[in-house]
Each structure stands twice: as structure tokens, then as C-alpha cells.
Amino acid sequence: MSDLAKEKAARLLKKRGSLSSLGSHEVRAKETFARTKDSISTVSYMEEPGHHDDIQRPAVQMENTYQLTPARRFPVLTVKDILKDVLTSYLQEEKYEPELCRQMTKTISEVIKARVKDLMIPRYKIIVIISIGQIRDQNMRMGSRCLWDETHDNFSSHTFKNSSLFATATVYGVYFE
């Protein structure tokens, strides 16, 4: 490897914040055997994921659509059917166990979000909230607040119960201008 190539590789590795065995190992090999190695071993790391100094990408220019109203409204009844189906299929035979229910909320919310996104509702952000609890002799009230545009934003909700647990699922469809 020529000296110019070594210097360029060392600069590149320093720039990226990498550790290299180029320095001491290769100099010792040169002094001892009077020849150079053809390979460089490196361990690389980056401070920020996706941060590349060498690659300059052109900025993407987006055009304004000036679309202030949705072409299609949020389908409340279709989403409610999805909620009923998913909650029933996942929780019909389940018993309440805190750790299992914690994992089930994550799984169910991802499944619901994927099925609602499959409806291809353009320009809506989908927010899914799931709560699972144990049925005992208790009373419970849930509430939520958010900035809301009554003409475009909407939600769908469903509650499921079996002998040992209850689940409440809410999907918000917020129009993104």
C-alpha cells in the first residue's frame, strides 16, 4: 500500500472516529520485514446513526399540495370492526397476567396499526392506544385530550371483556395537512 493511500485511509478513519491498527502494527512490520501489508484491520463506530461525512446527498424539494381537506374521511365503522376482530381473536381465551398483558398491549397495538394502515387512508396519522386490566369489583374511567379539528379528525373505540380481563382500544385518525 503506498504512503499516500495509507495517509488517506488514516485521515478517513480519524474523521469517522475509528480505531485502527494501521499505526503501530504496520510500522513495526515495515521495520522488521522491510515490506508492507496489503490489508488494514479497523474497528469503526459512529456518534450518530446515519451520519456519514463522505456522502453528500442533494436536498429533496417538495412541492406544496395546498390540500387542506381530506379526499376521504376517516372510516370509523371499518376501524371499529378491525378493533373488535383483533381484540376478540387475541384475548378471547386469555387470563389476566400482568407481564403477559404488558406484552399483549404492544402486540395488539402493532397489529391494529398495521391493519388500519392497510386501509390506505391518505394523509392521516394513526395513533393506537390499548389498555388491558384485571376484572375485579372496581370501577374505572378513562379520558384523553388532544388538539382536535372536528371537521377532519376522528376516532374509533371498542371495549372487550372476558371472565378475567378487560381491554379498551382506541384508534385516533388525525388529519395531517
mmCIF file of C-alpha atoms in Angstrom:
data_model
loop_
_atom_site.group_PDB
_atom_site.id
_atom_site.type_symbol
_atom_site.label_atom_id
_atom_site.label_comp_id
_atom_site.label_asym_id
_atom_site.label_seq_id
_atom_site.Cartn_x
_atom_site.Cartn_y
_atom_site.Cartn_z
ATOM 1 C CA MET A 1 0.000 0.000 0.000
ATOM 2 C CA SER A 2 1.525 3.364 -0.954
ATOM 3 C CA ASP A 3 2.180 6.084 1.621
ATOM 4 C CA LEU A 4 -0.442 8.338 0.002
ATOM 5 C CA ALA A 5 -3.104 5.636 0.291
ATOM 6 C CA LYS A 6 -2.142 4.998 3.935
ATOM 7 C CA GLU A 7 -2.433 8.680 4.791
ATOM 8 C CA LYS A 8 -5.803 8.924 3.076
ATOM 9 C CA ALA A 9 -7.076 5.838 4.938
ATOM 10 C CA ALA A 10 -5.783 7.186 8.270
ATOM 11 C CA ARG A 11 -7.489 10.578 7.667
ATOM 12 C CA LEU A 12 -10.733 8.855 6.746
ATOM 13 C CA LEU A 13 -10.627 6.656 9.848
ATOM 14 C CA LYS A 14 -9.844 9.620 12.124
ATOM 15 C CA LYS A 15 -12.663 11.615 10.546
ATOM 16 C CA ARG A 16 -15.163 8.822 11.232
ATOM 17 C CA GLY A 17 -13.886 8.329 14.763
ATOM 18 C CA SER A 18 -12.500 4.846 14.116
ATOM 19 C CA LEU A 19 -9.750 2.960 15.851
ATOM 20 C CA SER A 20 -7.198 1.461 13.545
ATOM 21 C CA SER A 21 -4.328 -0.934 13.807
ATOM 22 C CA LEU A 22 -2.695 0.850 10.853
ATOM 23 C CA GLY A 23 -0.284 2.847 13.004
ATOM 24 C CA SER A 24 1.988 0.774 15.236
ATOM 25 C CA HIS A 25 1.437 -2.678 13.725
ATOM 26 C CA GLU A 26 2.224 -1.723 10.151
ATOM 27 C CA VAL A 27 5.226 0.458 11.075
ATOM 28 C CA ARG A 28 6.722 -2.419 13.086
ATOM 29 C CA ALA A 29 6.114 -4.827 10.212
ATOM 30 C CA LYS A 30 7.863 -2.436 7.843
ATOM 31 C CA GLU A 31 10.906 -2.097 10.083
ATOM 32 C CA THR A 32 11.201 -5.811 10.810
ATOM 33 C CA PHE A 33 10.477 -7.360 7.438
ATOM 34 C CA ALA A 34 11.052 -4.377 5.115
ATOM 35 C CA ARG A 35 7.706 -4.960 3.403
ATOM 36 C CA THR A 36 4.191 -3.660 3.813
ATOM 37 C CA LYS A 37 0.944 -5.438 4.393
ATOM 38 C CA ASP A 38 -1.913 -5.168 1.940
ATOM 39 C CA SER A 39 -4.731 -5.091 4.494
ATOM 40 C CA ILE A 40 -5.867 -2.798 7.265
ATOM 41 C CA SER A 41 -7.967 -4.025 10.170
ATOM 42 C CA THR A 42 -10.279 -1.445 11.711
ATOM 43 C CA VAL A 43 -12.973 -1.151 14.323
ATOM 44 C CA SER A 44 -15.427 1.588 13.403
ATOM 45 C CA TYR A 45 -18.111 3.380 15.347
ATOM 46 C CA MET A 46 -20.190 6.452 14.727
ATOM 47 C CA GLU A 47 -21.515 9.009 17.175
ATOM 48 C CA GLU A 48 -24.901 9.387 15.480
ATOM 49 C CA PRO A 49 -26.646 6.673 13.488
ATOM 50 C CA GLY A 50 -26.992 7.502 9.831
ATOM 51 C CA HIS A 51 -24.291 10.207 9.988
ATOM 52 C CA HIS A 52 -21.940 9.998 7.011
ATOM 53 C CA ASP A 53 -19.362 12.713 6.366
ATOM 54 C CA ASP A 54 -18.284 11.477 2.936
ATOM 55 C CA ILE A 55 -21.682 11.219 1.257
ATOM 56 C CA GLN A 56 -23.350 14.476 0.289
ATOM 57 C CA ARG A 57 -26.953 13.940 -0.747
ATOM 58 C CA PRO A 58 -28.918 16.562 -2.628
ATOM 59 C CA ALA A 59 -31.780 18.158 -0.737
ATOM 60 C CA VAL A 60 -35.156 16.935 -1.922
ATOM 61 C CA GLN A 61 -37.507 19.749 -2.837
ATOM 62 C CA MET A 62 -41.148 19.017 -2.019
ATOM 63 C CA GLU A 63 -43.948 20.881 -3.712
ATOM 64 C CA ASN A 64 -46.891 22.232 -1.739
ATOM 65 C CA THR A 65 -50.143 20.438 -2.471
ATOM 66 C CA TYR A 66 -52.352 23.140 -0.953
ATOM 67 C CA GLN A 67 -54.719 20.362 0.056
ATOM 68 C CA LEU A 68 -56.462 21.480 3.236
ATOM 69 C CA THR A 69 -59.226 18.888 3.380
ATOM 70 C CA PRO A 70 -59.011 15.105 3.068
ATOM 71 C CA ALA A 71 -60.144 13.414 -0.111
ATOM 72 C CA ARG A 72 -61.537 10.590 2.029
ATOM 73 C CA ARG A 73 -62.751 10.749 5.632
ATOM 74 C CA PHE A 74 -61.503 8.514 8.438
ATOM 75 C CA PRO A 75 -63.607 5.293 8.261
ATOM 76 C CA VAL A 76 -64.872 4.974 11.848
ATOM 77 C CA LEU A 77 -67.048 1.876 11.352
ATOM 78 C CA THR A 78 -64.401 -0.056 9.421
ATOM 79 C CA VAL A 79 -61.810 0.687 12.113
ATOM 80 C CA LYS A 80 -64.292 -0.363 14.831
ATOM 81 C CA ASP A 81 -64.725 -3.714 13.045
ATOM 82 C CA ILE A 82 -60.930 -4.125 12.988
ATOM 83 C CA LEU A 83 -60.776 -3.376 16.727
ATOM 84 C CA LYS A 84 -63.495 -5.944 17.517
ATOM 85 C CA ASP A 85 -61.830 -8.607 15.395
ATOM 86 C CA VAL A 86 -58.309 -8.128 16.769
ATOM 87 C CA LEU A 87 -59.306 -7.816 20.433
ATOM 88 C CA THR A 88 -61.565 -10.882 20.233
ATOM 89 C CA SER A 89 -59.012 -13.029 18.419
ATOM 90 C CA TYR A 90 -56.119 -12.161 20.759
ATOM 91 C CA LEU A 91 -57.890 -12.013 24.133
ATOM 92 C CA GLN A 92 -60.821 -14.471 23.961
ATOM 93 C CA GLU A 93 -59.167 -17.278 25.940
ATOM 94 C CA GLU A 94 -56.555 -15.260 27.879
ATOM 95 C CA LYS A 95 -56.335 -14.995 31.664
ATOM 96 C CA TYR A 96 -55.039 -11.823 33.282
ATOM 97 C CA GLU A 97 -51.292 -11.943 33.985
ATOM 98 C CA PRO A 98 -49.501 -8.586 34.324
ATOM 99 C CA GLU A 99 -46.378 -9.445 32.290
ATOM 100 C CA LEU A 100 -48.317 -11.221 29.564
ATOM 101 C CA CYS A 101 -50.789 -8.346 29.275
ATOM 102 C CA ARG A 102 -47.952 -5.835 29.027
ATOM 103 C CA GLN A 103 -46.566 -7.700 26.017
ATOM 104 C CA MET A 104 -50.043 -8.205 24.573
ATOM 105 C CA THR A 105 -50.717 -4.448 24.549
ATOM 106 C CA LYS A 106 -47.636 -3.912 22.401
ATOM 107 C CA THR A 107 -48.508 -6.762 20.054
ATOM 108 C CA ILE A 108 -52.162 -5.827 19.702
ATOM 109 C CA SER A 109 -51.389 -2.160 19.075
ATOM 110 C CA GLU A 110 -48.925 -3.051 16.309
ATOM 111 C CA VAL A 111 -51.424 -5.425 14.678
ATOM 112 C CA ILE A 112 -54.208 -2.830 14.810
ATOM 113 C CA LYS A 113 -51.942 -0.108 13.441
ATOM 114 C CA ALA A 114 -50.841 -2.339 10.560
ATOM 115 C CA ARG A 115 -54.430 -3.305 9.684
ATOM 116 C CA VAL A 116 -55.615 0.319 9.775
ATOM 117 C CA LYS A 117 -52.675 1.399 7.608
ATOM 118 C CA ASP A 118 -53.654 -1.319 5.124
ATOM 119 C CA LEU A 119 -56.859 0.664 4.539
ATOM 120 C CA MET A 120 -54.635 3.228 2.771
ATOM 121 C CA ILE A 121 -56.255 6.324 4.254
ATOM 122 C CA PRO A 122 -54.157 9.154 2.784
ATOM 123 C CA ARG A 123 -52.729 11.958 4.946
ATOM 124 C CA TYR A 124 -53.964 10.627 8.297
ATOM 125 C CA LYS A 125 -51.681 9.937 11.236
ATOM 126 C CA ILE A 126 -52.773 6.829 13.082
ATOM 127 C CA ILE A 127 -52.471 6.677 16.890
ATOM 128 C CA VAL A 128 -53.383 3.457 18.722
ATOM 129 C CA ILE A 129 -53.899 3.253 22.498
ATOM 130 C CA ILE A 130 -54.577 -0.061 24.253
ATOM 131 C CA SER A 131 -55.346 -0.611 27.954
ATOM 132 C CA ILE A 132 -55.692 -4.064 29.498
ATOM 133 C CA GLY A 133 -56.728 -4.597 33.124
ATOM 134 C CA GLN A 134 -57.938 -7.229 35.547
ATOM 135 C CA ILE A 135 -61.648 -7.570 36.245
ATOM 136 C CA ARG A 136 -62.416 -7.265 39.937
ATOM 137 C CA ASP A 137 -65.094 -5.341 41.782
ATOM 138 C CA GLN A 138 -63.842 -1.948 40.631
ATOM 139 C CA ASN A 139 -64.995 0.970 38.565
ATOM 140 C CA MET A 140 -62.784 2.706 36.036
ATOM 141 C CA ARG A 141 -63.000 5.802 33.873
ATOM 142 C CA MET A 142 -60.589 6.711 31.088
ATOM 143 C CA GLY A 143 -60.188 10.023 29.348
ATOM 144 C CA SER A 144 -57.961 11.628 26.756
ATOM 145 C CA ARG A 145 -57.246 15.116 25.498
ATOM 146 C CA CYS A 146 -55.713 16.428 22.323
ATOM 147 C CA LEU A 147 -55.913 19.310 19.893
ATOM 148 C CA TRP A 148 -58.743 18.424 17.596
ATOM 149 C CA ASP A 149 -60.183 19.599 14.318
ATOM 150 C CA GLU A 150 -63.804 18.422 14.458
ATOM 151 C CA THR A 151 -64.279 18.624 10.694
ATOM 152 C CA HIS A 152 -61.426 16.260 9.740
ATOM 153 C CA ASP A 153 -60.136 14.320 12.781
ATOM 154 C CA ASN A 154 -61.969 11.327 14.186
ATOM 155 C CA PHE A 155 -61.554 8.238 16.375
ATOM 156 C CA SER A 156 -62.901 4.762 16.895
ATOM 157 C CA SER A 157 -63.032 2.820 20.152
ATOM 158 C CA HIS A 158 -64.010 -0.646 21.359
ATOM 159 C CA THR A 159 -64.076 -2.392 24.755
ATOM 160 C CA PHE A 160 -63.652 -6.139 25.195
ATOM 161 C CA LYS A 161 -64.350 -8.252 28.322
ATOM 162 C CA ASN A 162 -63.881 -11.891 29.223
ATOM 163 C CA SER A 163 -64.004 -13.670 32.606
ATOM 164 C CA SER A 164 -60.697 -12.298 33.946
ATOM 165 C CA LEU A 165 -59.717 -9.175 31.971
ATOM 166 C CA PHE A 166 -60.978 -6.164 30.080
ATOM 167 C CA ALA A 167 -59.359 -4.297 27.208
ATOM 168 C CA THR A 168 -60.080 -0.898 25.742
ATOM 169 C CA ALA A 169 -58.661 0.038 22.335
ATOM 170 C CA THR A 170 -58.851 3.480 20.753
ATOM 171 C CA VAL A 171 -57.597 4.490 17.313
ATOM 172 C CA TYR A 172 -57.252 8.188 16.514
ATOM 173 C CA GLY A 173 -57.117 9.377 12.919
ATOM 174 C CA VAL A 174 -55.592 12.871 12.857
ATOM 175 C CA TYR A 175 -55.522 14.645 9.502
ATOM 176 C CA PHE A 176 -52.060 15.857 8.505
ATOM 177 C CA GLU A 177 -52.159 18.925 6.233
#
